[in-house]
Amino acid sequence: MNFTLRVWRQKDANDKGAFQKYSAHNVLSDMSFLEMLDEVNNELIAKNEEPIAFESDCREGICGTCCQMIDGEAHGPESGTTVCQLFMRSFKDGDTIVIEPWRASAFPILKDLVVDRSAFDSIIAAGGFISANVGGAKDANTMLVPKPESDTAMDAAQCIGCGACVAACPNASAMLFVAAKVSHLAHLPQGQPEKAKRALAMVSKMDEAGFGNCRNFYECEAACPKEISVEHIARLNREYGAAALLSKQNPPA
Amino acid sequence: MHALKKYLSSSIGRKQLMGFTGMVWYGFLLAHLVGNLGMLAGAERFNQYGHLLLHTIAELIIPTEVILVVSILAHVYLAITLSLENKRARPVAYEVKKSSSKNKNSYLMMMTGTAILVFIIIHIANFRFAGAGLGNVMPTVTYAGVEMKDLYSNMMRAFSQWWYMAGYLVVFTLIFSHLAHGFQSSFQSLGFNHPKYTPLVKAAGFAYAALICGGFASLAVWAFLQHGGTP
Ligand code: FES
């Protein structure tokens, strides 16, 4: 298969950036999207040109490192898939493919397709955890969790923090990411003691980081490689409302 | 105080306020529609009803009007500030961007909202404060020695003009789109999304929007047919 690629190239954070045309030839349909890019890069290196910078790590859809806007869709045309698990058979021979980085002021572009997602780390650091004393492991089943609750918590816990929700959202809002974490812990007994504090702290960090405001477009749900539902956003709204208006917990200064 | 201020300036707090202020107007629209049905009972009944609202129970009506005005001002203010912030959150647009959302009405909220706001201003100017013929003064009638606004002929005169009725129908299509999405959106913002009930909430939003818009629109058509073309 052969493809024409239009790729966003940007030297560094301060560069203006522009699209560049490349051609990918002799691509096998069973290659992953990233392997196709690897081949293009090999050619660029052979020609002594700067290879296209993009991120990847596990390449098996579980780490959330890879992130590209492909033909206007976060992680490309397949639903419930990361870029590394997207295969070239999803495209037609001769297609022109447009590849862009995530675009959001909270995710500044570092180079080409690589963006800085440390805003997500700071949100997690603000409250996306439980405080537990270390010690010997507890016996199994000392804390009972109803199955539907643990299933829902697991659905939310699938979030890999890739940022596709922000990228796909017309408002560049990080609500699905924050909701996944808040809802995951709010469904479990271990998450209860700190739930008000957590919702207040994480939302406050999210607002501070410059993400947009959710307007219930639900593009995030459609783009999420882990298919996390916007039901969790409603849960976050509820947790936050209750924490802000009903609990005695004060918001961070 | 700090806690409340923080809530009201947070992304979620403002979104919830947006949903809440919208809900206030849902309630009002139903009351307004029920009142308008009074015109089917004829000129005298309808004018007496208007007189009752404006004079006899004015103590109730004025606070209600204040609540409605404050709600809509807050709603509009939040819509503008939230959208401006959202623009800033993505200063550089994508070259290609596909939409996979099934929520088509959600993309129209700003457009339909702006059109509705313009409509409300004209509507209030025409019916609450003056005559409907755009620039005319409100006529009066006297029943049993009591002089009152002749709301009925004022309205009939307005709707006897085909372009007035047609504009009204267009506006109600936009209001339908706004209400149908706004209903379920408010539930989501206020934290209610449940696999058992959300389909019902969505259906209820559409049904409510259809009831309100269908109701007002059919009354407009009825009024037009009464005196069509003969003001
Ligand atoms: S590289 Fe790990 S999810 Fe794609």
Coordinates of C-alpha atoms and ligand atoms in Angstrom, one line a residue:
Chain A
M1 CA 0.0 0.0 0.0
N2 CA 1.1 3.6 -0.6
F3 CA 0.0 6.7 1.3
T4 CA 0.6 10.4 1.2
L5 CA 1.1 11.9 4.6
R6 CA 0.5 15.5 5.7
V7 CA 2.4 15.7 9.0
W8 CA 2.6 18.7 11.4
R9 CA 6.3 19.6 11.8
Q10 CA 7.3 22.0 14.5
K11 CA 10.9 22.4 15.6
D12 CA 10.2 23.3 19.2
A13 CA 7.6 25.0 21.5
N14 CA 8.4 28.4 20.0
D15 CA 8.4 27.5 16.4
K16 CA 5.2 28.3 14.3
G17 CA 5.1 24.9 12.7
A18 CA 3.6 23.8 9.4
F19 CA 2.4 20.8 7.5
Q20 CA 4.9 18.8 5.4
K21 CA 4.1 16.2 2.8
Y22 CA 5.7 12.8 2.9
S23 CA 5.0 9.6 1.0
A24 CA 4.9 6.2 2.6
H25 CA 5.4 3.4 0.1
N26 CA 5.4 -0.4 0.3
V27 CA 3.4 -0.3 3.4
L28 CA 2.0 -3.7 4.6
S29 CA -1.6 -3.8 5.6
D30 CA -0.7 -5.5 8.8
M31 CA 1.8 -2.8 9.9
S32 CA 0.7 -0.7 12.8
F33 CA 0.4 3.1 12.2
L34 CA 3.5 3.7 14.2
E35 CA 5.5 1.0 12.3
M36 CA 4.5 2.9 9.1
L37 CA 5.8 6.1 10.6
D38 CA 9.0 4.2 11.7
E39 CA 9.6 3.3 8.1
V40 CA 9.1 6.9 6.9
N41 CA 11.5 8.0 9.6
N42 CA 14.1 5.5 8.5
E43 CA 14.0 7.0 5.0
L44 CA 14.3 10.5 6.4
I45 CA 17.3 9.5 8.5
A46 CA 18.9 7.8 5.4
K47 CA 18.4 11.1 3.6
N48 CA 19.9 13.0 6.5
E49 CA 16.7 14.7 7.3
E50 CA 15.2 15.2 10.8
P51 CA 12.8 12.3 11.6
I52 CA 9.2 13.0 12.7
A53 CA 9.1 13.2 16.4
F54 CA 6.2 11.2 18.0
E55 CA 5.7 9.4 21.2
S56 CA 5.2 5.7 22.0
D57 CA 6.1 3.2 24.6
C58 CA 4.3 -0.1 25.1
R59 CA 2.9 -0.2 21.6
E60 CA 0.2 -2.6 22.9
G61 CA -2.5 -0.1 23.8
I62 CA -2.0 0.0 27.6
C63 CA 0.3 2.9 28.5
G64 CA -1.3 5.9 26.8
T65 CA 1.9 7.4 25.5
C66 CA 1.1 7.4 21.9
C67 CA -1.1 10.3 20.8
Q68 CA -1.9 11.6 17.4
M69 CA -4.8 13.3 15.7
I70 CA -5.3 11.3 12.5
D71 CA -7.6 12.7 9.8
G72 CA -9.4 14.7 12.5
E73 CA -10.0 11.8 14.9
A74 CA -8.0 11.3 18.1
H75 CA -6.1 8.0 17.7
G76 CA -7.5 7.6 14.2
P77 CA -10.6 6.1 12.6
E78 CA -11.1 2.9 14.7
S79 CA -13.1 3.2 17.9
G80 CA -11.7 2.0 21.2
T81 CA -8.2 1.9 19.8
T82 CA -4.9 3.7 20.5
V83 CA -2.6 4.8 17.6
C84 CA -0.2 2.0 18.3
Q85 CA -3.0 -0.5 17.9
L86 CA -4.3 1.1 14.7
F87 CA -3.3 -1.0 11.6
M88 CA -2.9 0.2 8.1
R89 CA -5.7 -2.1 6.9
S90 CA -8.0 0.5 8.3
F91 CA -7.0 2.8 5.4
K92 CA -7.4 2.6 1.7
D93 CA -4.4 2.3 -0.6
G94 CA -3.5 5.7 -2.0
D95 CA -5.2 7.7 0.9
T96 CA -3.9 11.0 2.0
I97 CA -3.6 11.0 5.8
V98 CA -3.4 14.1 7.9
I99 CA -1.5 13.8 11.2
E100 CA -1.6 16.5 13.8
P101 CA -0.6 16.7 17.5
W102 CA -3.2 17.1 20.3
R103 CA -4.1 20.8 20.3
A104 CA -4.9 22.4 23.6
S105 CA -3.2 25.3 25.4
A106 CA -2.9 23.0 28.5
F107 CA -0.9 20.6 26.3
P108 CA 1.9 22.7 24.7
I109 CA 3.6 21.2 21.7
L110 CA 7.2 20.3 22.4
K111 CA 8.1 19.1 18.9
D112 CA 6.2 17.8 15.9
L113 CA 3.6 15.4 17.3
V114 CA 4.9 15.4 20.9
V115 CA 3.0 17.4 23.4
D116 CA 3.6 18.1 27.1
R117 CA 0.9 16.3 29.1
S118 CA 2.3 17.0 32.6
A119 CA -0.9 19.0 33.3
F120 CA -2.5 15.5 33.8
D121 CA 0.3 14.5 36.2
S122 CA -0.3 17.6 38.3
I123 CA -4.1 16.8 38.4
I124 CA -3.4 13.3 39.7
A125 CA -0.8 14.6 42.2
A126 CA -3.5 17.0 43.5
G127 CA -5.8 14.1 44.6
G128 CA -5.9 11.2 42.3
F129 CA -4.9 8.7 45.0
I130 CA -5.8 7.2 48.4
S131 CA -3.7 7.7 51.5
A132 CA -2.9 4.3 53.0
N133 CA -0.5 3.3 55.8
V134 CA 2.0 0.8 54.5
G135 CA 2.3 -2.5 56.2
G136 CA 1.5 -6.1 55.6
A137 CA -1.0 -6.9 52.8
K138 CA -4.5 -7.3 54.1
D139 CA -6.3 -10.6 53.8
A140 CA -8.4 -10.9 50.7
N141 CA -12.1 -10.0 51.0
T142 CA -11.8 -8.2 54.4
M143 CA -13.4 -5.3 52.6
L144 CA -16.4 -6.3 50.6
V145 CA -17.2 -4.5 47.4
P146 CA -20.4 -5.3 45.5
K147 CA -19.7 -6.6 42.0
P148 CA -21.5 -3.9 40.0
E149 CA -19.6 -1.3 42.0
S150 CA -16.3 -2.9 41.4
D151 CA -17.1 -3.3 37.7
T152 CA -17.9 0.3 37.3
A153 CA -14.8 1.3 39.2
M154 CA -12.8 -0.9 36.9
D155 CA -14.4 0.7 33.8
A156 CA -13.2 4.1 35.0
A157 CA -9.8 2.8 36.1
Q158 CA -9.1 1.7 32.5
C159 CA -8.1 5.3 31.7
I160 CA -4.6 5.4 30.4
G161 CA -4.2 9.2 30.6
C162 CA -3.5 9.5 26.8
G163 CA -5.4 12.8 26.6
A164 CA -7.6 11.9 23.6
C165 CA -10.6 13.3 25.5
V166 CA -9.0 16.7 25.6
A167 CA -7.9 16.4 22.0
A168 CA -11.3 15.5 20.7
C169 CA -13.3 17.9 22.9
P170 CA -14.3 21.1 21.0
N171 CA -13.6 22.9 24.2
A172 CA -10.3 21.1 25.1
S173 CA -11.9 20.1 28.4
A174 CA -10.2 17.4 30.6
M175 CA -13.4 16.4 32.3
L176 CA -13.4 12.7 31.1
F177 CA -9.9 12.2 32.4
V178 CA -10.6 13.8 35.8
A179 CA -14.0 12.1 36.0
A180 CA -12.5 8.7 35.4
K181 CA -10.2 9.0 38.3
V182 CA -12.7 10.6 40.7
S183 CA -15.4 8.2 39.8
H184 CA -13.1 5.2 40.0
L185 CA -12.2 5.9 43.6
A186 CA -15.7 7.2 44.6
H187 CA -17.0 3.7 43.7
L188 CA -14.7 1.9 46.1
P189 CA -14.7 1.9 49.9
Q190 CA -11.0 2.8 50.0
G191 CA -11.9 6.1 48.2
Q192 CA -14.5 7.3 50.6
P193 CA -12.6 9.0 53.4
E194 CA -10.9 11.5 51.0
K195 CA -13.6 11.8 48.3
A196 CA -14.7 15.4 49.0
K197 CA -11.1 16.6 49.3
R198 CA -10.2 14.7 46.1
A199 CA -13.0 16.2 44.0
L200 CA -12.3 19.7 45.1
A201 CA -8.5 19.5 44.7
M202 CA -8.6 17.8 41.3
V203 CA -11.2 20.1 39.7
S204 CA -9.3 23.1 41.1
K205 CA -6.1 21.9 39.5
M206 CA -7.9 21.1 36.3
D207 CA -9.3 24.6 36.0
E208 CA -6.0 26.1 36.9
A209 CA -4.2 24.2 34.1
G210 CA -6.2 26.0 31.5
F211 CA -8.4 23.2 30.1
G212 CA -11.7 24.3 28.6
N213 CA -15.2 23.9 30.2
C214 CA -17.3 20.9 29.5
R215 CA -20.4 21.6 27.4
N216 CA -21.7 18.0 27.2
F217 CA -20.8 17.4 23.5
Y218 CA -19.6 13.9 24.4
E219 CA -16.8 13.9 21.8
C220 CA -14.6 12.6 24.6
E221 CA -16.6 9.4 25.0
A222 CA -16.5 8.7 21.3
A223 CA -12.7 9.3 21.1
C224 CA -11.6 7.4 24.3
P225 CA -9.5 4.4 23.4
K226 CA -10.8 2.8 26.6
E227 CA -14.4 3.7 25.8
I228 CA -15.0 5.4 29.2
S229 CA -18.6 6.6 29.5
V230 CA -19.7 10.2 30.2
E231 CA -21.7 8.7 33.0
H232 CA -18.5 9.2 35.0
I233 CA -18.6 12.9 34.2
A234 CA -22.0 13.1 35.7
R235 CA -20.6 11.3 38.7
L236 CA -17.8 13.9 38.9
N237 CA -20.3 16.7 38.7
R238 CA -22.3 15.2 41.5
E239 CA -19.2 14.5 43.6
Y240 CA -17.9 18.1 43.1
G241 CA -21.3 19.7 43.7
A242 CA -21.7 17.7 47.0
A243 CA -18.1 18.4 48.1
A244 CA -18.4 22.1 47.4
L245 CA -21.9 22.7 48.7
L246 CA -22.6 20.0 51.3
S247 CA -19.4 18.7 52.8
K248 CA -17.3 20.5 55.4
Q249 CA -14.2 20.2 53.4
N250 CA -12.7 23.5 52.3
P251 CA -11.4 23.9 48.7
P252 CA -7.7 24.4 48.2
A253 CA -6.7 28.0 48.5
Chain B
M1 CA -17.5 32.5 51.7
H2 CA -14.2 31.4 50.0
A3 CA -15.7 28.0 49.4
L4 CA -18.8 29.4 47.8
K5 CA -16.9 31.8 45.7
K6 CA -14.6 29.0 44.5
Y7 CA -17.6 26.9 43.6
L8 CA -19.2 29.6 41.6
S9 CA -16.0 30.4 39.7
S10 CA -15.1 26.7 39.0
S11 CA -15.8 25.1 35.6
I12 CA -18.3 22.7 37.1
G13 CA -20.0 25.2 39.4
R14 CA -20.7 27.5 36.6
K15 CA -21.9 24.7 34.4
Q16 CA -24.3 23.6 37.1
L17 CA -25.6 27.2 37.5
M18 CA -26.1 27.2 33.7
G19 CA -28.3 24.1 34.0
F20 CA -30.1 25.5 37.0
T21 CA -31.0 28.8 35.4
G22 CA -32.1 27.1 32.3
M23 CA -34.4 24.9 34.4
V24 CA -36.1 28.0 35.8
W25 CA -37.2 28.9 32.3
Y26 CA -38.5 25.5 31.6
G27 CA -41.0 26.0 34.4
F28 CA -41.9 29.4 33.2
L29 CA -42.5 28.3 29.6
L30 CA -45.1 25.8 30.7
A31 CA -46.9 28.4 32.8
H32 CA -46.8 30.8 29.9
L33 CA -48.3 28.2 27.5
V34 CA -51.1 27.4 29.9
G35 CA -51.9 31.1 30.1
N36 CA -51.9 31.5 26.4
L37 CA -54.4 28.7 26.0
G38 CA -56.8 31.3 27.6
M39 CA -57.0 33.0 24.2
L40 CA -59.1 30.1 23.0
A41 CA -61.7 31.3 25.5
G42 CA -62.2 34.6 23.7
A43 CA -61.2 38.2 24.1
E44 CA -62.9 39.1 27.4
R45 CA -61.6 36.0 29.3
F46 CA -58.1 36.5 28.0
N47 CA -58.0 40.2 28.8
Q48 CA -59.4 39.6 32.3
Y49 CA -56.6 37.0 32.8
G50 CA -54.0 39.5 31.7
H51 CA -55.5 42.1 34.0
L52 CA -55.4 39.6 36.9
L53 CA -51.7 38.9 36.3
L54 CA -50.7 42.6 35.9
H55 CA -52.8 44.1 38.7
T56 CA -54.5 41.8 41.1
I57 CA -51.6 39.5 41.8
A58 CA -48.8 41.8 40.8
E59 CA -47.1 41.1 44.1
L60 CA -46.5 37.6 42.8
I61 CA -45.8 38.5 39.2
I62 CA -43.1 41.1 39.8
P63 CA -40.8 38.8 41.9
T64 CA -41.3 36.0 39.3
E65 CA -40.3 38.4 36.6
V66 CA -37.2 39.4 38.6
I67 CA -36.2 35.8 39.1
L68 CA -36.6 35.1 35.3
V69 CA -34.6 38.2 34.3
V70 CA -31.8 37.4 36.8
S71 CA -31.8 33.7 35.6
I72 CA -31.5 34.6 32.0
L73 CA -28.9 37.3 32.6
A74 CA -26.8 34.7 34.5
H75 CA -27.4 32.1 31.8
V76 CA -26.2 34.5 29.0
Y77 CA -23.3 35.8 31.0
L78 CA -22.1 32.2 31.8
A79 CA -22.6 31.1 28.2
I80 CA -20.4 34.0 27.0
T81 CA -17.6 33.7 29.5
L82 CA -17.4 29.9 29.3
S83 CA -17.2 30.0 25.5
L84 CA -14.5 32.7 25.6
E85 CA -12.5 30.5 28.0
N86 CA -13.0 27.5 25.7
K87 CA -11.7 29.5 22.7
R88 CA -8.6 30.2 24.8
A89 CA -8.2 26.6 25.7
R90 CA -7.6 25.7 22.0
P91 CA -6.1 28.8 20.3
V92 CA -4.9 26.9 17.2
A93 CA -7.7 24.9 15.5
Y94 CA -7.2 21.5 13.9
E95 CA -6.7 21.4 10.1
V96 CA -9.1 18.4 10.0
K97 CA -11.6 17.7 12.8
K98 CA -14.4 15.1 12.6
S99 CA -17.3 15.0 15.0
S100 CA -18.4 11.7 16.2
S101 CA -20.9 12.9 18.7
K102 CA -24.5 11.9 18.5
N103 CA -25.4 15.2 20.2
K104 CA -26.0 17.4 17.2
N105 CA -28.2 19.9 19.0
S106 CA -25.3 20.6 21.4
Y107 CA -23.3 22.2 18.7
L108 CA -26.2 24.6 18.0
M109 CA -26.7 25.8 21.6
M110 CA -24.8 29.1 21.1
M111 CA -26.6 29.9 17.8
T112 CA -30.0 28.9 19.0
G113 CA -29.4 30.6 22.3
T114 CA -28.5 33.9 20.7
A115 CA -31.5 33.8 18.4
I116 CA -33.8 33.1 21.4
L117 CA -32.3 36.0 23.3
V118 CA -33.1 38.4 20.4
F119 CA -36.5 36.9 20.2
I120 CA -37.2 37.4 23.9
I121 CA -36.2 41.0 23.8
I122 CA -38.5 41.8 20.8
H123 CA -41.2 39.7 22.4
I124 CA -41.1 41.6 25.6
A125 CA -41.0 44.9 23.8
N126 CA -44.0 43.9 21.8
F127 CA -46.2 42.3 24.4
R128 CA -45.1 43.2 27.8
F129 CA -44.5 46.9 27.3
A130 CA -46.2 48.1 24.2
G131 CA -48.5 47.3 21.2
A132 CA -47.6 44.4 19.0
G133 CA -47.7 46.3 15.7
L134 CA -44.0 47.3 16.3
G135 CA -44.3 50.9 17.4
N136 CA -48.0 50.9 18.1
V137 CA -49.3 51.6 21.5
M138 CA -51.2 49.0 23.5
P139 CA -55.0 49.4 22.9
T140 CA -57.4 49.3 25.9
V141 CA -60.9 47.9 26.5
T142 CA -63.4 48.4 29.3
Y143 CA -65.3 45.5 30.9
A144 CA -67.8 46.3 33.6
G145 CA -66.3 49.7 34.1
V146 CA -62.8 48.5 34.5
E147 CA -60.3 49.7 31.9
M148 CA -57.6 47.2 31.0
K149 CA -55.0 46.4 28.3
D150 CA -56.6 44.8 25.2
L151 CA -54.0 42.1 25.0
Y152 CA -56.2 40.0 22.9
S153 CA -56.6 42.3 19.9
N154 CA -53.0 43.4 20.3
M155 CA -52.0 39.7 19.9
M156 CA -54.5 39.0 17.1
R157 CA -53.3 42.0 15.2
A158 CA -49.7 40.8 15.4
F159 CA -50.5 37.2 14.3
S160 CA -52.8 38.3 11.5
Q161 CA -49.6 39.3 9.6
W162 CA -48.3 36.2 7.9
W163 CA -44.6 37.2 8.3
Y164 CA -45.0 37.7 12.0
M165 CA -46.5 34.2 12.3
A166 CA -43.8 32.7 10.1
G167 CA -41.0 34.3 12.0
Y168 CA -42.6 33.0 15.2
L169 CA -42.6 29.4 13.8
V170 CA -39.0 29.7 12.8
V171 CA -38.0 30.9 16.3
F172 CA -39.9 28.0 17.9
T173 CA -38.0 25.5 15.8
L174 CA -34.8 27.0 17.3
I175 CA -36.3 26.9 20.8
F176 CA -37.1 23.3 20.3
S177 CA -33.5 22.4 19.5
H178 CA -32.3 24.4 22.5
L179 CA -34.8 22.9 24.9
A180 CA -34.4 19.3 23.7
H181 CA -30.7 19.4 24.3
G182 CA -30.7 21.7 27.3
F183 CA -33.0 19.4 29.3
Q184 CA -30.7 16.3 29.3
S185 CA -27.6 18.5 29.4
S186 CA -28.8 20.1 32.7
F187 CA -29.4 16.7 34.2
Q188 CA -25.8 15.7 33.2
S189 CA -24.3 18.9 34.6
L190 CA -26.2 18.5 37.9
G191 CA -24.8 15.0 38.2
F192 CA -27.6 12.8 37.1
N193 CA -26.8 10.2 34.5
H194 CA -28.0 6.7 35.2
P195 CA -28.3 3.8 32.8
K196 CA -31.9 3.1 33.8
Y197 CA -33.2 6.7 33.7
T198 CA -31.1 8.7 31.2
P199 CA -32.9 7.3 28.2
L200 CA -36.1 8.5 29.9
V201 CA -34.6 11.9 30.7
K202 CA -33.7 12.3 27.0
A203 CA -37.1 11.3 25.8
A204 CA -38.7 13.6 28.4
G205 CA -36.6 16.5 27.1
F206 CA -37.8 15.9 23.6
A207 CA -41.4 15.4 24.7
Y208 CA -41.3 18.6 26.8
A209 CA -39.7 20.6 24.0
A210 CA -42.3 19.3 21.5
L211 CA -45.2 20.1 23.9
I212 CA -44.0 23.6 24.5
C213 CA -43.0 24.5 21.0
G214 CA -45.9 22.6 19.4
G215 CA -48.3 24.4 21.8
F216 CA -47.1 27.9 21.1
A217 CA -46.8 27.3 17.4
S218 CA -50.3 25.9 17.1
L219 CA -51.8 28.8 19.0
A220 CA -49.9 31.1 16.6
V221 CA -51.4 29.3 13.6
W222 CA -54.8 29.4 15.2
A223 CA -54.6 33.1 15.7
F224 CA -53.4 33.7 12.1
L225 CA -56.4 31.6 10.8
Q226 CA -58.9 33.7 12.9
H227 CA -58.0 36.9 11.2
G228 CA -55.6 35.9 8.5
G229 CA -54.7 38.8 6.2
T230 CA -57.4 41.1 7.7
P231 CA -55.8 43.1 10.5
Ligands
FES1 S1 2.3 3.2 23.0 FE1 1.4 2.5 24.8 S2 -0.7 2.8 24.4 FE2 0.2 3.3 22.5

